[in-house]
mmCIF file of C-alpha atoms and ligand atoms in Angstrom:
data_model
loop_
_atom_site.group_PDB
_atom_site.id
_atom_site.type_symbol
_atom_site.label_atom_id
_atom_site.label_comp_id
_atom_site.label_asym_id
_atom_site.label_seq_id
_atom_site.Cartn_x
_atom_site.Cartn_y
_atom_site.Cartn_z
ATOM 1 C CA MET A 254 -1.314 -22.955 -28.780
ATOM 2 C CA SER A 255 -3.443 -25.497 -30.653
ATOM 3 C CA SER A 256 -3.309 -28.024 -27.780
ATOM 4 C CA VAL A 257 -4.253 -25.259 -25.333
ATOM 5 C CA GLY A 258 -6.880 -23.865 -27.728
ATOM 6 C CA ARG A 259 -8.996 -27.016 -27.572
ATOM 7 C CA PHE A 260 -9.375 -26.493 -23.807
ATOM 8 C CA LEU A 261 -10.023 -22.753 -24.054
ATOM 9 C CA ASP A 262 -13.006 -23.536 -26.306
ATOM 10 C CA GLU A 263 -14.556 -25.478 -23.387
ATOM 11 C CA ILE A 264 -14.932 -22.299 -21.296
ATOM 12 C CA ASP A 265 -18.662 -21.525 -21.203
ATOM 13 C CA PRO A 266 -19.220 -17.748 -20.750
ATOM 14 C CA ASP A 267 -22.830 -18.188 -19.547
ATOM 15 C CA GLU A 268 -21.850 -20.823 -16.984
ATOM 16 C CA THR A 269 -18.944 -18.594 -15.785
ATOM 17 C CA VAL A 270 -21.324 -15.644 -15.247
ATOM 18 C CA ASP A 271 -23.846 -17.910 -13.465
ATOM 19 C CA ILE A 272 -21.139 -19.116 -11.098
ATOM 20 C CA LEU A 273 -20.080 -15.567 -10.265
ATOM 21 C CA ARG A 274 -23.704 -14.445 -9.762
ATOM 22 C CA SER A 275 -24.442 -17.384 -7.477
ATOM 23 C CA LEU A 276 -21.298 -16.658 -5.444
ATOM 24 C CA VAL A 277 -22.237 -12.968 -5.058
ATOM 25 C CA LYS A 278 -25.774 -14.009 -3.980
ATOM 26 C CA SER A 279 -24.195 -16.258 -1.292
ATOM 27 C CA ASN A 280 -23.714 -13.560 1.369
ATOM 28 C CA THR A 281 -20.305 -14.225 2.951
ATOM 29 C CA VAL A 282 -19.700 -10.841 4.576
ATOM 30 C CA ASN A 283 -16.860 -11.234 7.079
ATOM 31 C CA PRO A 284 -17.496 -10.831 9.908
ATOM 32 C CA PRO A 285 -19.146 -13.257 10.512
ATOM 33 C CA GLY A 286 -18.174 -15.001 7.214
ATOM 34 C CA ASN A 287 -20.623 -17.879 6.659
ATOM 35 C CA GLU A 288 -18.274 -19.121 3.937
ATOM 36 C CA VAL A 289 -20.030 -22.507 4.033
ATOM 37 C CA ARG A 290 -22.667 -20.930 1.742
ATOM 38 C CA ALA A 291 -20.169 -20.381 -1.060
ATOM 39 C CA ALA A 292 -18.259 -23.596 -0.274
ATOM 40 C CA SER A 293 -21.429 -25.739 -0.491
ATOM 41 C CA TYR A 294 -22.349 -24.176 -3.828
ATOM 42 C CA ILE A 295 -18.879 -24.765 -5.286
ATOM 43 C CA ALA A 296 -18.734 -28.283 -3.877
ATOM 44 C CA GLY A 297 -22.108 -29.099 -5.497
ATOM 45 C CA LEU A 298 -20.898 -28.001 -8.936
ATOM 46 C CA LEU A 299 -17.575 -29.830 -8.739
ATOM 47 C CA LYS A 300 -18.968 -33.037 -7.327
ATOM 48 C CA LYS A 301 -21.670 -33.116 -10.047
ATOM 49 C CA SER A 302 -18.892 -33.080 -12.627
ATOM 50 C CA GLY A 303 -17.008 -35.838 -10.806
ATOM 51 C CA ILE A 304 -14.280 -33.773 -9.133
ATOM 52 C CA PRO A 305 -13.567 -34.864 -5.546
ATOM 53 C CA VAL A 306 -13.971 -32.127 -2.945
ATOM 54 C CA GLU A 307 -12.936 -31.881 0.706
ATOM 55 C CA PHE A 308 -13.958 -29.410 3.386
ATOM 56 C CA MET A 309 -11.459 -28.400 6.065
ATOM 57 C CA ASP A 310 -13.393 -26.901 8.960
ATOM 58 C CA VAL A 311 -11.572 -23.895 10.309
ATOM 59 C CA LYS A 312 -14.409 -22.529 12.466
ATOM 60 C CA PRO A 313 -18.090 -23.500 12.691
ATOM 61 C CA GLY A 314 -19.808 -22.642 9.371
ATOM 62 C CA ARG A 315 -16.485 -21.460 8.003
ATOM 63 C CA PRO A 316 -14.600 -24.123 6.067
ATOM 64 C CA ASN A 317 -11.828 -24.047 3.486
ATOM 65 C CA LEU A 318 -12.645 -26.065 0.370
ATOM 66 C CA TYR A 319 -10.055 -28.177 -1.424
ATOM 67 C CA ALA A 320 -10.598 -29.924 -4.769
ATOM 68 C CA ILE A 321 -8.150 -31.823 -6.925
ATOM 69 C CA LEU A 322 -8.092 -32.726 -10.580
ATOM 70 C CA GLY A 323 -5.865 -35.693 -11.430
ATOM 71 C CA LYS A 324 -4.410 -38.322 -9.190
ATOM 72 C CA PRO A 325 -4.183 -37.490 -5.455
ATOM 73 C CA GLY A 326 -0.921 -36.070 -4.186
ATOM 74 C CA THR A 327 0.873 -32.757 -3.942
ATOM 75 C CA PRO A 328 -0.483 -30.517 -6.713
ATOM 76 C CA LYS A 329 1.935 -29.014 -9.222
ATOM 77 C CA LEU A 330 -0.326 -25.919 -9.338
ATOM 78 C CA THR A 331 -2.995 -24.589 -6.946
ATOM 79 C CA PHE A 332 -5.535 -21.955 -7.704
ATOM 80 C CA GLU A 333 -6.204 -20.122 -4.449
ATOM 81 C CA GLY A 334 -9.087 -17.727 -3.897
ATOM 82 C CA HIS A 335 -11.007 -16.375 -0.933
ATOM 83 C CA MET A 336 -14.722 -16.830 -0.307
ATOM 84 C CA ASP A 337 -15.296 -14.062 2.240
ATOM 85 C CA VAL A 338 -16.085 -10.467 1.355
ATOM 86 C CA VAL A 339 -15.943 -7.130 3.229
ATOM 87 C CA PRO A 340 -19.125 -5.490 4.587
ATOM 88 C CA VAL A 341 -21.261 -3.438 2.160
ATOM 89 C CA GLY A 342 -20.782 -0.126 3.998
ATOM 90 C CA ALA A 343 -23.463 2.547 3.618
ATOM 91 C CA GLU A 344 -26.199 0.830 1.559
ATOM 92 C CA GLU A 345 -27.599 4.079 0.218
ATOM 93 C CA ARG A 346 -24.339 4.497 -1.716
ATOM 94 C CA TRP A 347 -25.152 1.418 -3.795
ATOM 95 C CA SER A 348 -27.258 1.851 -6.956
ATOM 96 C CA VAL A 349 -28.160 -1.896 -6.851
ATOM 97 C CA ASP A 350 -28.791 -4.487 -4.141
ATOM 98 C CA PRO A 351 -25.233 -5.600 -3.171
ATOM 99 C CA PHE A 352 -26.310 -9.271 -3.152
ATOM 100 C CA SER A 353 -28.621 -9.531 -6.194
ATOM 101 C CA ALA A 354 -25.691 -9.795 -8.658
ATOM 102 C CA GLU A 355 -27.429 -7.625 -11.257
ATOM 103 C CA ILE A 356 -25.944 -7.289 -14.700
ATOM 104 C CA VAL A 357 -25.700 -3.681 -15.915
ATOM 105 C CA ASP A 358 -23.929 -2.746 -19.172
ATOM 106 C CA GLY A 359 -22.001 -5.992 -19.390
ATOM 107 C CA CYS A 360 -20.801 -5.919 -15.772
ATOM 108 C CA VAL A 361 -21.841 -8.054 -12.800
ATOM 109 C CA TYR A 362 -22.495 -5.763 -9.811
ATOM 110 C CA GLY A 363 -22.333 -6.771 -6.162
ATOM 111 C CA ARG A 364 -20.179 -7.168 -3.065
ATOM 112 C CA GLY A 365 -17.312 -9.462 -3.882
ATOM 113 C CA SER A 366 -17.713 -9.320 -7.716
ATOM 114 C CA VAL A 367 -14.159 -7.953 -7.944
ATOM 115 C CA ASP A 368 -12.716 -8.920 -4.539
ATOM 116 C CA ALA A 369 -12.463 -11.794 -5.133
ATOM 117 C CA LYS A 370 -15.433 -13.899 -6.290
ATOM 118 C CA GLY A 371 -14.702 -13.091 -9.954
ATOM 119 C CA SER A 372 -11.333 -14.855 -9.660
ATOM 120 C CA LEU A 373 -12.925 -17.714 -7.729
ATOM 121 C CA ALA A 374 -15.721 -18.156 -10.321
ATOM 122 C CA ALA A 375 -13.130 -18.235 -13.125
ATOM 123 C CA MET A 376 -11.129 -20.830 -11.206
ATOM 124 C CA VAL A 377 -14.179 -23.049 -10.709
ATOM 125 C CA GLU A 378 -15.130 -22.739 -14.374
ATOM 126 C CA THR A 379 -11.569 -23.738 -15.317
ATOM 127 C CA LEU A 380 -11.880 -26.995 -13.351
ATOM 128 C CA LEU A 381 -15.311 -27.758 -14.852
ATOM 129 C CA ALA A 382 -14.115 -27.001 -18.408
ATOM 130 C CA LEU A 383 -10.976 -29.115 -18.063
ATOM 131 C CA LYS A 384 -12.979 -32.048 -16.669
ATOM 132 C CA ARG A 385 -15.533 -31.713 -19.536
ATOM 133 C CA ALA A 386 -12.703 -31.659 -22.078
ATOM 134 C CA GLY A 387 -11.260 -34.855 -20.604
ATOM 135 C CA PHE A 388 -8.065 -33.145 -19.480
ATOM 136 C CA ASN A 389 -5.851 -35.732 -17.877
ATOM 137 C CA PRO A 390 -3.089 -33.882 -15.958
ATOM 138 C CA SER A 391 0.203 -35.696 -15.549
ATOM 139 C CA GLU A 392 0.559 -33.838 -12.246
ATOM 140 C CA PRO A 393 -2.387 -32.809 -10.043
ATOM 141 C CA LEU A 394 -4.101 -29.458 -10.265
ATOM 142 C CA ALA A 395 -5.881 -28.111 -7.168
ATOM 143 C CA LEU A 396 -8.396 -25.462 -6.141
ATOM 144 C CA LEU A 397 -8.136 -24.089 -2.617
ATOM 145 C CA ALA A 398 -11.036 -21.768 -1.729
ATOM 146 C CA VAL A 399 -10.357 -20.241 1.647
ATOM 147 C CA MET A 400 -12.343 -18.525 4.394
ATOM 148 C CA GLY A 401 -11.276 -15.498 6.413
ATOM 149 C CA GLU A 402 -8.884 -13.718 4.023
ATOM 150 C CA GLU A 403 -10.218 -10.267 4.819
ATOM 151 C CA THR A 404 -9.556 -10.547 8.535
ATOM 152 C CA GLY A 405 -5.941 -11.710 8.854
ATOM 153 C CA ASN A 406 -5.581 -14.462 6.203
ATOM 154 C CA VAL A 407 -6.998 -17.008 8.604
ATOM 155 C CA GLY A 408 -7.991 -19.639 6.047
ATOM 156 C CA ILE A 409 -4.690 -19.905 4.208
ATOM 157 C CA ARG A 410 -2.746 -19.930 7.503
ATOM 158 C CA HIS A 411 -4.924 -22.799 8.713
ATOM 159 C CA ALA A 412 -4.422 -24.788 5.472
ATOM 160 C CA LEU A 413 -0.642 -24.340 5.663
ATOM 161 C CA LYS A 414 -0.585 -25.321 9.308
ATOM 162 C CA LYS A 415 -2.502 -28.490 8.392
ATOM 163 C CA GLY A 416 0.181 -29.382 5.840
ATOM 164 C CA PHE A 417 -1.129 -27.891 2.574
ATOM 165 C CA LYS A 418 1.629 -28.061 -0.086
ATOM 166 C CA SER A 419 1.830 -27.180 -3.753
ATOM 167 C CA GLY A 420 4.541 -26.836 -6.349
ATOM 168 C CA MET A 421 3.304 -23.342 -7.149
ATOM 169 C CA ALA A 422 0.209 -21.226 -6.615
ATOM 170 C CA VAL A 423 -1.881 -18.457 -8.152
ATOM 171 C CA VAL A 424 -3.762 -16.160 -5.776
ATOM 172 C CA GLY A 425 -6.951 -14.854 -7.374
ATOM 173 C CA GLU A 426 -7.271 -11.139 -6.652
ATOM 174 C CA PRO A 427 -8.166 -8.240 -8.979
ATOM 175 C CA THR A 428 -5.042 -7.474 -11.004
ATOM 176 C CA GLY A 429 -6.701 -6.658 -14.317
ATOM 177 C CA LEU A 430 -5.087 -9.907 -15.508
ATOM 178 C CA GLU A 431 -1.607 -8.513 -14.926
ATOM 179 C CA VAL A 432 0.930 -10.826 -13.320
ATOM 180 C CA LYS A 433 1.806 -9.448 -9.833
ATOM 181 C CA ILE A 434 4.942 -10.853 -8.197
ATOM 182 C CA ALA A 435 5.254 -8.693 -5.077
ATOM 183 C CA HIS A 436 3.184 -6.916 -2.486
ATOM 184 C CA LYS A 437 3.758 -4.779 0.595
ATOM 185 C CA GLY A 438 3.660 -6.060 4.206
ATOM 186 C CA ILE A 439 1.909 -4.505 7.168
ATOM 187 C CA LEU A 440 3.097 -3.708 10.663
ATOM 188 C CA ARG A 441 0.869 -2.073 13.247
ATOM 189 C CA ALA A 442 2.272 -0.859 16.538
ATOM 190 C CA GLY A 443 0.774 0.837 19.590
ATOM 191 C CA ILE A 444 2.828 3.543 21.290
ATOM 192 C CA THR A 445 1.926 4.730 24.815
ATOM 193 C CA ALA A 446 3.296 7.806 26.528
ATOM 194 C CA ARG A 447 2.914 8.033 30.322
ATOM 195 C CA GLY A 448 3.295 11.298 32.225
ATOM 196 C CA ARG A 449 1.837 12.612 35.509
ATOM 197 C CA THR A 450 -1.566 14.153 36.302
ATOM 198 C CA ALA A 451 -2.004 17.578 37.867
ATOM 199 C CA HIS A 452 -4.703 20.219 38.191
ATOM 200 C CA ALA A 453 -5.120 21.876 34.784
ATOM 201 C CA ALA A 454 -4.681 25.221 36.524
ATOM 202 C CA MET A 455 -1.116 24.193 37.429
ATOM 203 C CA PRO A 456 0.125 22.349 34.341
ATOM 204 C CA TRP A 457 3.757 22.848 35.422
ATOM 205 C CA ALA A 458 3.056 20.451 38.350
ATOM 206 C CA GLY A 459 2.321 17.521 35.967
ATOM 207 C CA VAL A 460 3.729 15.854 32.875
ATOM 208 C CA ASN A 461 1.299 16.246 29.985
ATOM 209 C CA ALA A 462 1.281 12.968 27.985
ATOM 210 C CA ILE A 463 -0.757 14.468 25.106
ATOM 211 C CA VAL A 464 1.670 17.314 24.570
ATOM 212 C CA GLY A 465 4.582 14.857 24.694
ATOM 213 C CA MET A 466 2.910 12.524 22.232
ATOM 214 C CA ALA A 467 2.168 15.392 19.867
ATOM 215 C CA LYS A 468 5.886 16.001 19.567
ATOM 216 C CA LEU A 469 6.561 12.336 18.964
ATOM 217 C CA VAL A 470 3.860 12.146 16.272
ATOM 218 C CA LEU A 471 5.642 14.930 14.360
ATOM 219 C CA LYS A 472 8.939 13.056 14.632
ATOM 220 C CA LEU A 473 7.328 9.928 13.202
ATOM 221 C CA GLU A 474 5.844 11.995 10.406
ATOM 222 C CA GLU A 475 9.263 13.505 9.653
ATOM 223 C CA PHE A 476 10.802 9.998 9.517
ATOM 224 C CA ASP A 477 8.158 8.966 6.983
ATOM 225 C CA ARG A 478 8.886 12.006 4.814
ATOM 226 C CA SER A 479 12.659 12.079 4.966
ATOM 227 C CA VAL A 480 13.594 8.394 5.265
ATOM 228 C CA LEU A 481 10.832 6.105 4.067
ATOM 229 C CA ARG A 482 9.684 8.040 1.016
ATOM 230 C CA VAL A 483 13.157 7.895 -0.505
ATOM 231 C CA ARG A 484 13.428 4.074 -0.025
ATOM 232 C CA ARG A 485 12.023 2.386 -3.104
ATOM 233 C CA SER A 486 11.259 -1.050 -4.422
ATOM 234 C CA ARG A 487 11.019 -1.359 -8.230
ATOM 235 C CA LEU A 488 7.747 -3.260 -7.955
ATOM 236 C CA VAL A 489 5.763 -1.791 -5.078
ATOM 237 C CA GLY A 490 7.188 1.725 -4.598
ATOM 238 C CA SER A 491 8.020 3.271 -1.221
ATOM 239 C CA PRO A 492 7.258 2.079 2.303
ATOM 240 C CA SER A 493 5.177 4.310 4.541
ATOM 241 C CA LEU A 494 4.315 5.153 8.133
ATOM 242 C CA THR A 495 1.313 7.049 9.374
ATOM 243 C CA VAL A 496 -0.412 7.577 12.700
ATOM 244 C CA THR A 497 -4.005 6.331 12.426
ATOM 245 C CA ILE A 498 -5.484 6.506 15.963
ATOM 246 C CA ILE A 499 -4.832 8.783 18.945
ATOM 247 C CA SER A 500 -6.461 8.714 22.345
ATOM 248 C CA GLY A 501 -5.761 10.349 25.679
ATOM 249 C CA GLY A 502 -7.098 12.555 28.452
ATOM 250 C CA ILE A 503 -9.223 11.928 31.528
ATOM 251 C CA LYS A 504 -11.082 15.069 32.436
ATOM 252 C CA ARG A 505 -11.427 18.633 31.096
ATOM 253 C CA ASN A 506 -9.591 20.057 34.060
ATOM 254 C CA MET A 507 -6.833 17.487 34.488
ATOM 255 C CA VAL A 508 -3.367 17.276 32.953
ATOM 256 C CA PRO A 509 -3.479 13.924 31.110
ATOM 257 C CA ASP A 510 -1.047 11.253 32.284
ATOM 258 C CA ARG A 511 -1.548 8.944 29.317
ATOM 259 C CA CYS A 512 -1.739 9.138 25.525
ATOM 260 C CA CYS A 513 -1.787 6.284 23.032
ATOM 261 C CA ILE A 514 -1.351 6.163 19.294
ATOM 262 C CA THR A 515 -1.572 3.423 16.680
ATOM 263 C CA VAL A 516 0.928 3.467 13.838
ATOM 264 C CA ASP A 517 0.330 1.821 10.451
ATOM 265 C CA ARG A 518 3.601 1.001 8.719
ATOM 266 C CA ARG A 519 3.686 -0.568 5.233
ATOM 267 C CA LEU A 520 6.778 -2.609 4.414
ATOM 268 C CA ILE A 521 8.426 -3.208 1.037
ATOM 269 C CA PRO A 522 10.312 -6.407 0.093
ATOM 270 C CA GLY A 523 13.651 -6.332 1.885
ATOM 271 C CA GLU A 524 12.182 -4.774 5.053
ATOM 272 C CA THR A 525 11.107 -6.928 8.003
ATOM 273 C CA SER A 526 8.813 -6.164 10.900
ATOM 274 C CA GLN A 527 11.855 -6.495 13.232
ATOM 275 C CA THR A 528 13.866 -3.859 11.362
ATOM 276 C CA ALA A 529 10.841 -1.594 11.025
ATOM 277 C CA LEU A 530 10.087 -1.908 14.730
ATOM 278 C CA SER A 531 13.683 -1.187 15.723
ATOM 279 C CA GLU A 532 13.703 1.927 13.546
ATOM 280 C CA MET A 533 10.622 3.098 15.432
ATOM 281 C CA GLN A 534 12.295 2.208 18.710
ATOM 282 C CA ASP A 535 15.313 4.381 17.773
ATOM 283 C CA ILE A 536 13.001 7.377 17.190
ATOM 284 C CA VAL A 537 11.352 6.730 20.586
ATOM 285 C CA ASN A 538 14.736 6.396 22.308
ATOM 286 C CA ARG A 539 15.970 9.716 20.923
ATOM 287 C CA PHE A 540 12.660 11.313 21.919
ATOM 288 C CA SER A 541 12.858 9.861 25.459
ATOM 289 C CA ALA A 542 16.335 11.333 25.826
ATOM 290 C CA GLU A 543 14.868 14.773 25.076
ATOM 291 C CA GLU A 544 11.780 14.249 27.234
ATOM 292 C CA PRO A 545 13.017 12.194 30.194
ATOM 293 C CA ARG A 546 9.918 12.858 32.322
ATOM 294 C CA LEU A 547 7.731 10.815 29.931
ATOM 295 C CA LYS A 548 7.819 7.035 29.784
ATOM 296 C CA VAL A 549 7.196 5.750 26.301
ATOM 297 C CA ASP A 550 6.608 2.115 25.222
ATOM 298 C CA ILE A 551 6.057 0.448 21.874
ATOM 299 C CA GLU A 552 3.937 -2.645 21.504
ATOM 300 C CA LEU A 553 3.686 -4.767 18.348
ATOM 301 C CA LEU A 554 -0.022 -5.245 17.478
ATOM 302 C CA TYR A 555 0.056 -7.015 14.103
ATOM 303 C CA ALA A 556 2.602 -7.960 11.497
ATOM 304 C CA ASP A 557 2.367 -9.594 8.093
ATOM 305 C CA PRO A 558 5.530 -9.586 5.958
ATOM 306 C CA PRO A 559 5.916 -8.236 2.417
ATOM 307 C CA SER A 560 6.685 -10.783 -0.270
ATOM 308 C CA GLU A 561 8.261 -11.026 -3.648
ATOM 309 C CA VAL A 562 9.137 -13.880 -5.977
ATOM 310 C CA SER A 563 11.856 -13.820 -8.628
ATOM 311 C CA GLU A 564 10.903 -13.082 -12.201
ATOM 312 C CA ASN A 565 12.703 -16.309 -13.115
ATOM 313 C CA GLU A 566 10.307 -18.540 -11.124
ATOM 314 C CA GLU A 567 8.488 -21.046 -13.297
ATOM 315 C CA VAL A 568 5.111 -19.831 -12.077
ATOM 316 C CA VAL A 569 5.887 -16.288 -13.225
ATOM 317 C CA GLN A 570 7.032 -17.469 -16.688
ATOM 318 C CA LEU A 571 3.992 -19.733 -17.101
ATOM 319 C CA ALA A 572 1.520 -17.124 -15.912
ATOM 320 C CA ARG A 573 2.903 -14.563 -18.423
ATOM 321 C CA LYS A 574 2.705 -17.185 -21.144
ATOM 322 C CA ALA A 575 -0.925 -18.018 -20.238
ATOM 323 C CA VAL A 576 -1.949 -14.338 -20.365
ATOM 324 C CA LYS A 577 -0.155 -13.954 -23.726
ATOM 325 C CA THR A 578 -1.908 -17.037 -25.084
ATOM 326 C CA VAL A 579 -5.317 -15.493 -24.352
ATOM 327 C CA ARG A 580 -4.684 -11.761 -24.787
ATOM 328 C CA GLY A 581 -2.006 -11.833 -27.425
ATOM 329 C CA ARG A 582 0.559 -9.764 -25.433
ATOM 330 C CA ASP A 583 3.018 -10.394 -22.664
ATOM 331 C CA PRO A 584 1.772 -8.569 -19.554
ATOM 332 C CA GLY A 585 5.252 -8.339 -18.007
ATOM 333 C CA VAL A 586 5.374 -8.233 -14.194
ATOM 334 C CA SER A 587 4.407 -5.673 -11.592
ATOM 335 C CA GLY A 588 3.565 -5.276 -7.865
ATOM 336 C CA PHE A 589 0.210 -5.534 -6.172
ATOM 337 C CA GLY A 590 -1.141 -2.461 -4.340
ATOM 338 C CA ALA A 591 -2.887 -4.339 -1.520
ATOM 339 C CA HIS A 592 -2.335 -7.154 0.904
ATOM 340 C CA CYS A 593 -3.478 -10.746 0.205
ATOM 341 C CA ASP A 594 -2.724 -14.442 0.814
ATOM 342 C CA MET A 595 0.461 -14.414 -1.322
ATOM 343 C CA GLY A 596 2.731 -13.623 1.670
ATOM 344 C CA ALA A 597 1.617 -16.699 3.617
ATOM 345 C CA LEU A 598 2.161 -18.961 0.623
ATOM 346 C CA VAL A 599 5.570 -17.536 -0.264
ATOM 347 C CA ASN A 600 6.684 -17.790 3.326
ATOM 348 C CA ALA A 601 5.713 -21.463 3.290
ATOM 349 C CA GLY A 602 8.079 -21.929 0.296
ATOM 350 C CA ILE A 603 5.424 -21.982 -2.418
ATOM 351 C CA PRO A 604 6.293 -19.742 -5.389
ATOM 352 C CA THR A 605 3.166 -17.660 -5.994
ATOM 353 C CA VAL A 606 1.824 -14.947 -8.283
ATOM 354 C CA ILE A 607 -1.308 -12.846 -7.942
ATOM 355 C CA LEU A 608 -3.489 -12.908 -11.049
ATOM 356 C CA GLY A 609 -7.171 -12.302 -11.514
ATOM 357 C CA PRO A 610 -9.867 -10.252 -13.280
ATOM 358 C CA GLY A 611 -11.052 -6.823 -12.150
ATOM 359 C CA ASP A 612 -9.960 -3.388 -11.074
ATOM 360 C CA LEU A 613 -8.499 -3.281 -7.517
ATOM 361 C CA SER A 614 -9.662 0.321 -7.117
ATOM 362 C CA LEU A 615 -13.317 -0.890 -7.163
ATOM 363 C CA ALA A 616 -12.762 -3.323 -4.274
ATOM 364 C CA HIS A 617 -14.188 -2.574 -0.805
ATOM 365 C CA LYS A 618 -16.454 0.147 -2.361
ATOM 366 C CA ALA A 619 -20.123 0.685 -3.204
ATOM 367 C CA ASP A 620 -21.144 -0.512 -6.711
ATOM 368 C CA GLU A 621 -18.198 -2.934 -6.944
ATOM 369 C CA ASN A 622 -18.448 -4.558 -10.355
ATOM 370 C CA LEU A 623 -16.663 -6.822 -12.810
ATOM 371 C CA ARG A 624 -16.734 -6.742 -16.614
ATOM 372 C CA ILE A 625 -18.086 -10.038 -17.937
ATOM 373 C CA GLU A 626 -15.648 -10.000 -20.837
ATOM 374 C CA GLU A 627 -12.701 -9.884 -18.384
ATOM 375 C CA LEU A 628 -14.231 -12.596 -16.201
ATOM 376 C CA VAL A 629 -14.412 -14.971 -19.169
ATOM 377 C CA GLU A 630 -10.882 -14.000 -20.219
ATOM 378 C CA ALA A 631 -9.722 -14.883 -16.701
ATOM 379 C CA ALA A 632 -11.248 -18.361 -16.952
ATOM 380 C CA LYS A 633 -9.319 -18.822 -20.233
ATOM 381 C CA VAL A 634 -6.049 -17.553 -18.698
ATOM 382 C CA TYR A 635 -6.395 -19.955 -15.769
ATOM 383 C CA THR A 636 -7.225 -22.810 -18.169
ATOM 384 C CA ALA A 637 -4.180 -22.014 -20.340
ATOM 385 C CA LEU A 638 -1.994 -21.896 -17.248
ATOM 386 C CA ALA A 639 -3.333 -25.219 -15.958
ATOM 387 C CA VAL A 640 -2.720 -26.938 -19.281
ATOM 388 C CA LEU A 641 0.789 -25.370 -19.708
ATOM 389 C CA THR A 642 1.705 -26.391 -16.127
ATOM 390 C CA CYS A 643 0.093 -29.775 -15.513
ATOM 391 C CA SER A 644 0.032 -31.476 -18.956
HETATM 392 ZN ZN1 ZN B 712 -9.355 -9.986 -1.786
#
């Protein structure tokens, strides 16, 4: 503790808050992103303190930022955080300007304060504090600030494609400083039913695609209730399936020959998009046998796998130890309720945990805010983790 304690004392609460406020003021709503605003600000701070920084251009005005402390090479540990934020939604629901980063009752308010600029600010402060304290890592420590997380994990996928490697990683998302070692995956599929048009006065002459689809929707709902709800993962709970979009019909007086739905399926560790899709195909096949006059197709629209790392991974042990060093108690492990960059990193063979300040239930909402006390604690947790890992 004493060797770590010296570095924890270097965390400057005022500087940490300033970094978060500046990041919130850098509007990086995605779309369009404009992450270069946040990246340039972070790069300026790090370069001024003598930490080398690289931009990887993913799209015009939308770079990833990579910084390394210690000698160049594959980092032992990477702090990964995203620079983009979701749109503000209805502005009248906000009690403050979403980009003025106001402080009210010890909390920083604004879009991205929780998701996930609080984590990112704490990560940047960690690098600055370690540099100030003369920390000389025996193995490199990196910061990877990515673009495009909120729209399909574009930034991290790009970095991995370009050869980014790390011994382990921490994804900065709001976990209330709990150590999250698993999250659900997503599969979205489109299902189209095709029938035959007829005059609405003679429905028996056609094949009504909406009526057919209505029956299929109920079968999917029944599958969710009776099969998926009873499947459970210790860390993330049950998988789910729900119909989110339906469209069909041509004219008020025509029997519709086409109806489409979109299905949102959440996967738990152990499930894959292939197995989930084939379960859906089985339901469709049974339905088609009962309704042979309809032609039904499934199309995969989007898939991102679930992920989980073992509790025995070094990164899990070290992250728990870092939280205990700062907060005085072992946080244990749990699962994360949302999707993030962890899946891409784990799939690339990089053991990863999700760990950051803030309450996930405030993310993507009006009046998103982060408690300053927890922000500063996060900077200390990251610092302890860096020292425990890279000394
Ligand atoms: Zn996020």
